[in-house]
PDB file of C-alpha atoms in Angstrom:
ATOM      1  CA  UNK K   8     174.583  66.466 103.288  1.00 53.00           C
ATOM      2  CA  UNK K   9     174.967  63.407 100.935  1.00 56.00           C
ATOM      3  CA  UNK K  10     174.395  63.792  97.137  1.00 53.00           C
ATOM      4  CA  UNK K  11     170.853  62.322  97.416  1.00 56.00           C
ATOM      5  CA  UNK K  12     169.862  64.617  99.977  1.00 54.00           C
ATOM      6  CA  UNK K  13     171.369  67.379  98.456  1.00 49.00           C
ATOM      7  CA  UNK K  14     169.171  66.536  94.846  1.00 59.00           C
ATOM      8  CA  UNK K  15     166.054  66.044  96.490  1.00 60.00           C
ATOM      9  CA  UNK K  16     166.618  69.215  97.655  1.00 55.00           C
ATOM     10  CA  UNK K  17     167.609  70.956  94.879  1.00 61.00           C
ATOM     11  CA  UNK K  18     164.537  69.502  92.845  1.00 54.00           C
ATOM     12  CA  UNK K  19     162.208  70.615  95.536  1.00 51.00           C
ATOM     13  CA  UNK K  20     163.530  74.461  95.546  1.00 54.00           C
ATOM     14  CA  UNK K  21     163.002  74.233  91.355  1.00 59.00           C
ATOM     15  CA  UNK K  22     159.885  72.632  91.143  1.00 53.00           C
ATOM     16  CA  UNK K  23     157.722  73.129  94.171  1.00 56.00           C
ATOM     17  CA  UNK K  24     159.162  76.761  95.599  1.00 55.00           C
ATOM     18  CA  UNK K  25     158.192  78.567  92.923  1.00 63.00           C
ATOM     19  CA  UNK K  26     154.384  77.071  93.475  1.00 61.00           C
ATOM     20  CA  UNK K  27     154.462  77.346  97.573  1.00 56.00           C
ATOM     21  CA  UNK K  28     155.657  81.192  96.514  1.00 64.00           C
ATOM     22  CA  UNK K  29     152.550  81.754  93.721  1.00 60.00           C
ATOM     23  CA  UNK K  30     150.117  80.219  96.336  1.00 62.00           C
ATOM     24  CA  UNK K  31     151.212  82.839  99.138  1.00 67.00           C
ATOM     25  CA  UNK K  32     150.809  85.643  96.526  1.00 72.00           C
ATOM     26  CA  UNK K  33     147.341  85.230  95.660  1.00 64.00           C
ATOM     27  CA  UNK K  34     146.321  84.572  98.921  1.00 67.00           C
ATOM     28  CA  UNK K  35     147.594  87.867 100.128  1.00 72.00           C
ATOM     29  CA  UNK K  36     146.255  89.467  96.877  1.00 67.00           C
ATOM     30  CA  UNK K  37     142.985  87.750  98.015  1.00 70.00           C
ATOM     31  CA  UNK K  38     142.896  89.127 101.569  1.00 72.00           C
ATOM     32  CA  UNK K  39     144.117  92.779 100.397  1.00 69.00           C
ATOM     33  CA  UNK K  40     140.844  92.751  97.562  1.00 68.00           C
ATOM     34  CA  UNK K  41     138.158  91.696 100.362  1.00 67.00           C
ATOM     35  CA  UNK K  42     140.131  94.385 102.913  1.00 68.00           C
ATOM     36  CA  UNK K  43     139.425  97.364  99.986  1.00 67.00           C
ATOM     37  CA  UNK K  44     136.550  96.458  99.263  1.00 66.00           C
ATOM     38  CA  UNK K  45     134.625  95.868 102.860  1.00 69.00           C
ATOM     39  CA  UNK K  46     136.775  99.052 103.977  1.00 62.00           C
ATOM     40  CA  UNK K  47     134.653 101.948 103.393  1.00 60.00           C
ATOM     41  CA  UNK K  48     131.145  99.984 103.755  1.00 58.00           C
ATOM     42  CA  UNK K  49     132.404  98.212 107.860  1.00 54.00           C
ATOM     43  CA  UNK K  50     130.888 101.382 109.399  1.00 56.00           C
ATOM     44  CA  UNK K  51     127.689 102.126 106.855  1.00 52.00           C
ATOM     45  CA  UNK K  52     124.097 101.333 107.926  1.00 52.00           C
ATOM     46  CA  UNK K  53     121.422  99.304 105.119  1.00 50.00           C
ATOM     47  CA  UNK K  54     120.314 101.568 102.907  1.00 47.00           C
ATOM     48  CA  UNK K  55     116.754 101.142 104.215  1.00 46.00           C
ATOM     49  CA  UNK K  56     117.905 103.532 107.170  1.00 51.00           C
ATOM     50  CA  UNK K  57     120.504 105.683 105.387  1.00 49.00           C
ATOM     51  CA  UNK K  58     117.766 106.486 102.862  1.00 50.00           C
ATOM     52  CA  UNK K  59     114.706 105.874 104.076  1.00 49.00           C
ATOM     53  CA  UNK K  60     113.833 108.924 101.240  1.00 48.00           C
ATOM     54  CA  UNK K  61     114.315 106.444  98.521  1.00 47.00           C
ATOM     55  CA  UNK K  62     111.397 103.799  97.398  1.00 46.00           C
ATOM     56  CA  UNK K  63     112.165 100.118  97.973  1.00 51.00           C
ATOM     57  CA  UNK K  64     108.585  99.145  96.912  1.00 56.00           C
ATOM     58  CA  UNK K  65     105.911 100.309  94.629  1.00 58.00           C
ATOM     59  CA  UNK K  66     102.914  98.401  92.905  1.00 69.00           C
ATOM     60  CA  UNK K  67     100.108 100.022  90.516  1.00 75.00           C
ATOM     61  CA  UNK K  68      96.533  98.439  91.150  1.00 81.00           C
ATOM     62  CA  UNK K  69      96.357  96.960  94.845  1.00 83.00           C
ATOM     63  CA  UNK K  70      93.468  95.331  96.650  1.00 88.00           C
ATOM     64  CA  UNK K  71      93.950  93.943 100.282  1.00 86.00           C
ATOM     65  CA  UNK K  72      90.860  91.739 101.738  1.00 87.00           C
ATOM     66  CA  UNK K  73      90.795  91.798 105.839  1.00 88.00           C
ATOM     67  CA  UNK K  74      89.073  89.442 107.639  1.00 84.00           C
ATOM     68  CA  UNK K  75      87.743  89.999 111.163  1.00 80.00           C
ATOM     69  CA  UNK K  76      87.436  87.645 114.373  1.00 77.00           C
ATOM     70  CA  UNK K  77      85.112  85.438 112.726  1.00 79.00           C
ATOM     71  CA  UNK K  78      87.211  84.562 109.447  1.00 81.00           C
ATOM     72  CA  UNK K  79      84.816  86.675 107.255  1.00 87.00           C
ATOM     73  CA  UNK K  80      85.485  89.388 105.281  1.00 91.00           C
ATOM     74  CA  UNK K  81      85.686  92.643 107.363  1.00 91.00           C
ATOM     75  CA  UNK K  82      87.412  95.261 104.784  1.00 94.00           C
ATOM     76  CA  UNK K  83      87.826  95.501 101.353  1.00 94.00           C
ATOM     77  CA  UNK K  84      90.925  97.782 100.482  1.00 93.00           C
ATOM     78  CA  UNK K  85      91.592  99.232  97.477  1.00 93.00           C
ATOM     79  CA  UNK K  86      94.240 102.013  95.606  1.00 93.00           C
ATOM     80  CA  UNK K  87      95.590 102.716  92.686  1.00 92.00           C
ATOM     81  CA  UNK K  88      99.064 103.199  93.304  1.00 89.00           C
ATOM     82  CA  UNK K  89     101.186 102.211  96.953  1.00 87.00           C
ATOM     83  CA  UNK K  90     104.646 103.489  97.168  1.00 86.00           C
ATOM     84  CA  UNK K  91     106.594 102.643 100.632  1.00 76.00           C
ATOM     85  CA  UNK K  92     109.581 104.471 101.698  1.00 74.00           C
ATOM     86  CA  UNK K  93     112.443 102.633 103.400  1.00 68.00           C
ATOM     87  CA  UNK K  94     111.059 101.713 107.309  1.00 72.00           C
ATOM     88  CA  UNK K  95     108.203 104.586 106.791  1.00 79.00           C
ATOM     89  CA  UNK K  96     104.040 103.170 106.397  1.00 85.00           C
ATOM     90  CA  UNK K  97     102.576 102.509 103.030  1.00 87.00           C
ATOM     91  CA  UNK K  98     101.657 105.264 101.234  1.00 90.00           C
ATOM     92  CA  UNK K  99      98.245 105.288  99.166  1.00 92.00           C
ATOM     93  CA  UNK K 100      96.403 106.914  96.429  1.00 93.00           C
ATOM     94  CA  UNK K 101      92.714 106.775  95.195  1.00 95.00           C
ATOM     95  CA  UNK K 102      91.979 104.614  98.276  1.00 96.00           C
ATOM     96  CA  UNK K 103      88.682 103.271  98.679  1.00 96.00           C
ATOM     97  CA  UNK K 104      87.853 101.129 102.051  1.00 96.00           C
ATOM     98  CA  UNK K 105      84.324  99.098 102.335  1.00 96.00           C
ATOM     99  CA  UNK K 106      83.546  97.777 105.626  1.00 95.00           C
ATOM    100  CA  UNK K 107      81.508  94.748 105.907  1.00 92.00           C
ATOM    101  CA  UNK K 108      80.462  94.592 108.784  1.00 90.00           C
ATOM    102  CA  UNK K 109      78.181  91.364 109.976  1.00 87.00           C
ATOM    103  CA  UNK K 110      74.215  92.440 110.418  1.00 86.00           C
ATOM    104  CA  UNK K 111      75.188  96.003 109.345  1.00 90.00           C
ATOM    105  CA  UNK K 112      74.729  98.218 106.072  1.00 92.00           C
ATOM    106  CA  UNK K 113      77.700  98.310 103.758  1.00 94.00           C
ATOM    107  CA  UNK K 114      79.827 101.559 104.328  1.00 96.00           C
ATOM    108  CA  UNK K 115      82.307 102.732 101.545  1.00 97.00           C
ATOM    109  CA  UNK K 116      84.728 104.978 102.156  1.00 98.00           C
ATOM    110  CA  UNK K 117      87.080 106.665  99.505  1.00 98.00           C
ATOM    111  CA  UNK K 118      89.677 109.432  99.888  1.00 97.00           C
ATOM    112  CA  UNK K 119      92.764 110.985  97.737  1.00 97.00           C
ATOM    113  CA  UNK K 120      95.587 109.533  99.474  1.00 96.00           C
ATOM    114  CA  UNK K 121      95.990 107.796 102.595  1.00 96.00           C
ATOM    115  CA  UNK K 122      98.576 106.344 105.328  1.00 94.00           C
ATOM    116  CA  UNK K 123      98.514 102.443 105.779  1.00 90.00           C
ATOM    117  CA  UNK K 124     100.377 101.548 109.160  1.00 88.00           C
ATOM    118  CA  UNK K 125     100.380  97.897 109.693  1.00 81.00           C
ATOM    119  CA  UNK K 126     101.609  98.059 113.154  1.00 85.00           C
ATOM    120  CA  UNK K 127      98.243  99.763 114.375  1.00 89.00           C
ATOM    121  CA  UNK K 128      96.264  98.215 111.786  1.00 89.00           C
ATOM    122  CA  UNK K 129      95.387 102.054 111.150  1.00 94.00           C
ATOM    123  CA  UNK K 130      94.429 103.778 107.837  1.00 95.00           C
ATOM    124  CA  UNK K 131      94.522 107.047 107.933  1.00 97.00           C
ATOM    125  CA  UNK K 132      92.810 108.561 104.965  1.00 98.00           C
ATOM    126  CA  UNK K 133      93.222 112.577 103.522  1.00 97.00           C
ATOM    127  CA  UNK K 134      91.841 114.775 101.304  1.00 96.00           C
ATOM    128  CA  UNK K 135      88.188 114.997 100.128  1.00 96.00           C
ATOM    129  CA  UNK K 136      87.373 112.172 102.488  1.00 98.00           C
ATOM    130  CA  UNK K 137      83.761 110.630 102.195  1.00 98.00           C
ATOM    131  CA  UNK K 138      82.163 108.363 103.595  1.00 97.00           C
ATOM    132  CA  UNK K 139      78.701 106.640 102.490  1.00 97.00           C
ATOM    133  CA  UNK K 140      76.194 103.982 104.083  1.00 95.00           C
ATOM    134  CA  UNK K 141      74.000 101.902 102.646  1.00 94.00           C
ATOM    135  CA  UNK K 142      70.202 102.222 103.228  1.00 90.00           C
ATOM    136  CA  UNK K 143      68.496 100.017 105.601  1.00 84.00           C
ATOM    137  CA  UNK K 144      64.772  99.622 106.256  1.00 85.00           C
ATOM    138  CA  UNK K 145      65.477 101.645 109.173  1.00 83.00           C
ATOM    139  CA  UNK K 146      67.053 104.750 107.940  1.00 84.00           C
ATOM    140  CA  UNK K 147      68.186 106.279 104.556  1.00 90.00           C
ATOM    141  CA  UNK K 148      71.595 106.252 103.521  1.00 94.00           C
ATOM    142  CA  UNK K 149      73.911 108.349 105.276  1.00 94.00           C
ATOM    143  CA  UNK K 150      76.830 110.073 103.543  1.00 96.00           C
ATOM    144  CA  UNK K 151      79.467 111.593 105.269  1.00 97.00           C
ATOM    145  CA  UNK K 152      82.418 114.349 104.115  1.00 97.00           C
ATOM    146  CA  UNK K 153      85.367 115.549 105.939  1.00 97.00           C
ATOM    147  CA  UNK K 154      89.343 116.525 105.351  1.00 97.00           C
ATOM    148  CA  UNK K 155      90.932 113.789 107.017  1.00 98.00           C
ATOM    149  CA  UNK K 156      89.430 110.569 108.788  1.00 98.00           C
ATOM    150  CA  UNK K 157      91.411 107.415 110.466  1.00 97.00           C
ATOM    151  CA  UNK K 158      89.818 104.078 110.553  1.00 96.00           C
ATOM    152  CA  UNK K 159      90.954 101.298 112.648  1.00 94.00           C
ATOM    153  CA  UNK K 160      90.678  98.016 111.484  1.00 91.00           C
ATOM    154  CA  UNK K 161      90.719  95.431 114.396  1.00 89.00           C
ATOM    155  CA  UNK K 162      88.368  98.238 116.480  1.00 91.00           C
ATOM    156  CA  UNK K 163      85.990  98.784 113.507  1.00 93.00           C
ATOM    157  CA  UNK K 164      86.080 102.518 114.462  1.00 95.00           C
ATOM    158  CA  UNK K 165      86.065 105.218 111.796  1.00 97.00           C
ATOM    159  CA  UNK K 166      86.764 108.866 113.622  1.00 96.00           C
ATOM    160  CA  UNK K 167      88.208 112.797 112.814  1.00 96.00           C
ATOM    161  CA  UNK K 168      88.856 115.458 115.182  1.00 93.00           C
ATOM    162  CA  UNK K 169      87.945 117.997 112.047  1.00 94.00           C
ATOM    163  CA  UNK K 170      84.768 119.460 111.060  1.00 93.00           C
ATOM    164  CA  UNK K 171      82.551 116.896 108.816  1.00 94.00           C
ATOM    165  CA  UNK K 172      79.201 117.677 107.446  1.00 94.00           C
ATOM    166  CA  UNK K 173      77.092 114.857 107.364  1.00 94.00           C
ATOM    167  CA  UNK K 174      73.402 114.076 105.679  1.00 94.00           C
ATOM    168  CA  UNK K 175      71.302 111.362 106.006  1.00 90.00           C
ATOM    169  CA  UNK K 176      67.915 111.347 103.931  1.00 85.00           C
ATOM    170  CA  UNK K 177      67.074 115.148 104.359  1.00 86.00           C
ATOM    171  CA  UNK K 178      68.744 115.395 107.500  1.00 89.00           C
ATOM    172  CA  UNK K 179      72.004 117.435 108.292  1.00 91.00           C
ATOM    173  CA  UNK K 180      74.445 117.886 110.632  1.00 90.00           C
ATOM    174  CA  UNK K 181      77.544 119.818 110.746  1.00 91.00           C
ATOM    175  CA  UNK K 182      80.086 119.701 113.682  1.00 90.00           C
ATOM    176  CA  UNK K 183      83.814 119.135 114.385  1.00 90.00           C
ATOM    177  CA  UNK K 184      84.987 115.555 115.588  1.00 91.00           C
ATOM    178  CA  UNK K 185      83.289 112.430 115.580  1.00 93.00           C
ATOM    179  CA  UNK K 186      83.810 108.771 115.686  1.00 94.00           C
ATOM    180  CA  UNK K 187      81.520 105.868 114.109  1.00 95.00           C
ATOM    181  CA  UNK K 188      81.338 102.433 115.231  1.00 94.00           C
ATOM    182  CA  UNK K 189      80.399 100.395 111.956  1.00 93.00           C
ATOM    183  CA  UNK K 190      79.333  97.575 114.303  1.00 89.00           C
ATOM    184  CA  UNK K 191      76.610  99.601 115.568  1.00 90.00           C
ATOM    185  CA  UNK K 192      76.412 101.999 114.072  1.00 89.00           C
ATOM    186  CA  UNK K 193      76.286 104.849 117.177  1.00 90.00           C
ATOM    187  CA  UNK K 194      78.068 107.903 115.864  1.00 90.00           C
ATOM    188  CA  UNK K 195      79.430 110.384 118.603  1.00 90.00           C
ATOM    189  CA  UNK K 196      80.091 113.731 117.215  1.00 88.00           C
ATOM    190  CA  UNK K 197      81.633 116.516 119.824  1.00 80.00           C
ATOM    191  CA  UNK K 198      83.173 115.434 123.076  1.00 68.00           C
ATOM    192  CA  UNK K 199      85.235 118.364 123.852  1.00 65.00           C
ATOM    193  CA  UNK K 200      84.906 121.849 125.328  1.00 57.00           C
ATOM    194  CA  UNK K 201      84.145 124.073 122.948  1.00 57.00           C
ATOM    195  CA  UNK K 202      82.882 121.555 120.167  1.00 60.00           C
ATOM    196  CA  UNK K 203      79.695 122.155 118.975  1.00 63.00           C
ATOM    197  CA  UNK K 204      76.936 120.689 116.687  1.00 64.00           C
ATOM    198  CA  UNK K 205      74.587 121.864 114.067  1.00 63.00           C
ATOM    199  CA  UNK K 206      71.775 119.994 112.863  1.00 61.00           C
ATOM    200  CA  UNK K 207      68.890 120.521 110.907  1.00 60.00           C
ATOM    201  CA  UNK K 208      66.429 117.445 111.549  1.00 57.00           C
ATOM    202  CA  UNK K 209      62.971 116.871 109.424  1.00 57.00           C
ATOM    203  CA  UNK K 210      62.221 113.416 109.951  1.00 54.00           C
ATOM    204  CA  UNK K 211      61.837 112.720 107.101  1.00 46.00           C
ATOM    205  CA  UNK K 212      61.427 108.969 106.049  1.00 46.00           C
ATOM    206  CA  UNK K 213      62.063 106.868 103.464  1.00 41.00           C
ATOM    207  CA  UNK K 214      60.702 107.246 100.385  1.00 40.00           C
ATOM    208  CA  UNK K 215      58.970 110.258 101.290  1.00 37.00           C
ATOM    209  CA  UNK K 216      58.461 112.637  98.380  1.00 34.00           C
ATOM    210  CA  UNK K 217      61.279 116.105  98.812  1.00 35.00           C
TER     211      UNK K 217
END
């Protein structure tokens, strides 16, 4: 090795050496930091499914308009307070539902607390449920109570399988299960063995003096 050679060499092993060695350092500091810390989280699931007990939504005040087949308002929804729970449905409280359905009374339904699935488009309300109708020329208003009552929102069928009491004008009925189509407004109540139905029927019309 001649003297030149031998410099160069010398002034690379003072000056850059000591940088080549610094550079490998924090790169292996680098890869041992991002090797602690994805460690102990390579194996756990998103929260949403470890603890779907925990909220990861909540709102105060909500109102959801659906529309039906025709673009027009179909359902007005309404709570006061929605909490969801990781992949669990919507969970509501003072929830009132109007249907609006085309050529038909208004019907207003309102209920404690209720289950919103948006994969069935179901709401299934709970506790103190009632339901009300509008009057029409044809027949007084109808109104409607029951523990527990699902309404389907694409079918535009409200139904229980519990025992309702329902009145319309000075007509009553009690019974367990029904199911109402707001469309056209044909109630079915029974349907099983064993169900049966009470009614107590005056005919009474509208605007007649009780």
């Amino acid at each position: 090795m001649d003297k030149m050679t031998f410099s160069r060499w010398r002034y690379w092993l003072r000056f850059h050496l000591p940088n080549v060695l610094y550079l490998l350092i924090l790169l292996a500091v680098a890869a041992g930091s991002y090797w602690w810390i994805t460690k102990d989280n390579a194996n756990v699931k998103p929260s949403k499914e470890s603890h779907p007990e925990l909220v990861d939504a909540f709102t105060s005040g909500m109102q959801i308009n659906r529309t039906g087949k025709n673009g027009a308002v179909a359902y007005v929804i309404t709570a006061k307070e929605v909490v969801h729970y990781g992949d669990k449905d919507a969970e509501l409280k003072d929830v009132t539902v109007v249907a609006t359905p085309i050529g038909q009374p208004v019907s207003t339904s309102r209920a404690d607390k209720a289950i919103w699935s948006d994969a069935t488009h179901v709401i299934e309300l709970n506790g103190n449920v009632v339901m009300d109708r509008l009057t029409t020329p044809e027949a007084p208003p109808l109104h409607l109570t029951t523990d527990a009552m699902s309404i389907g929102l694409y079918n535009n069928i409200a139904s229980s399988d519990l025992p309702f009491v329902m009145t319309q004008g000075d007509d009553s009925i009690t019974g367990r299960r029904f199911r109402y189509d707001y469309a056209s407004r044909n109630i079915i109540m029974g349907g099983k063995t064993g169900d049966r139905v009470k009614g107590m029927l005056h005919n009474a019309k509208i605007g007649s003096a009780k």
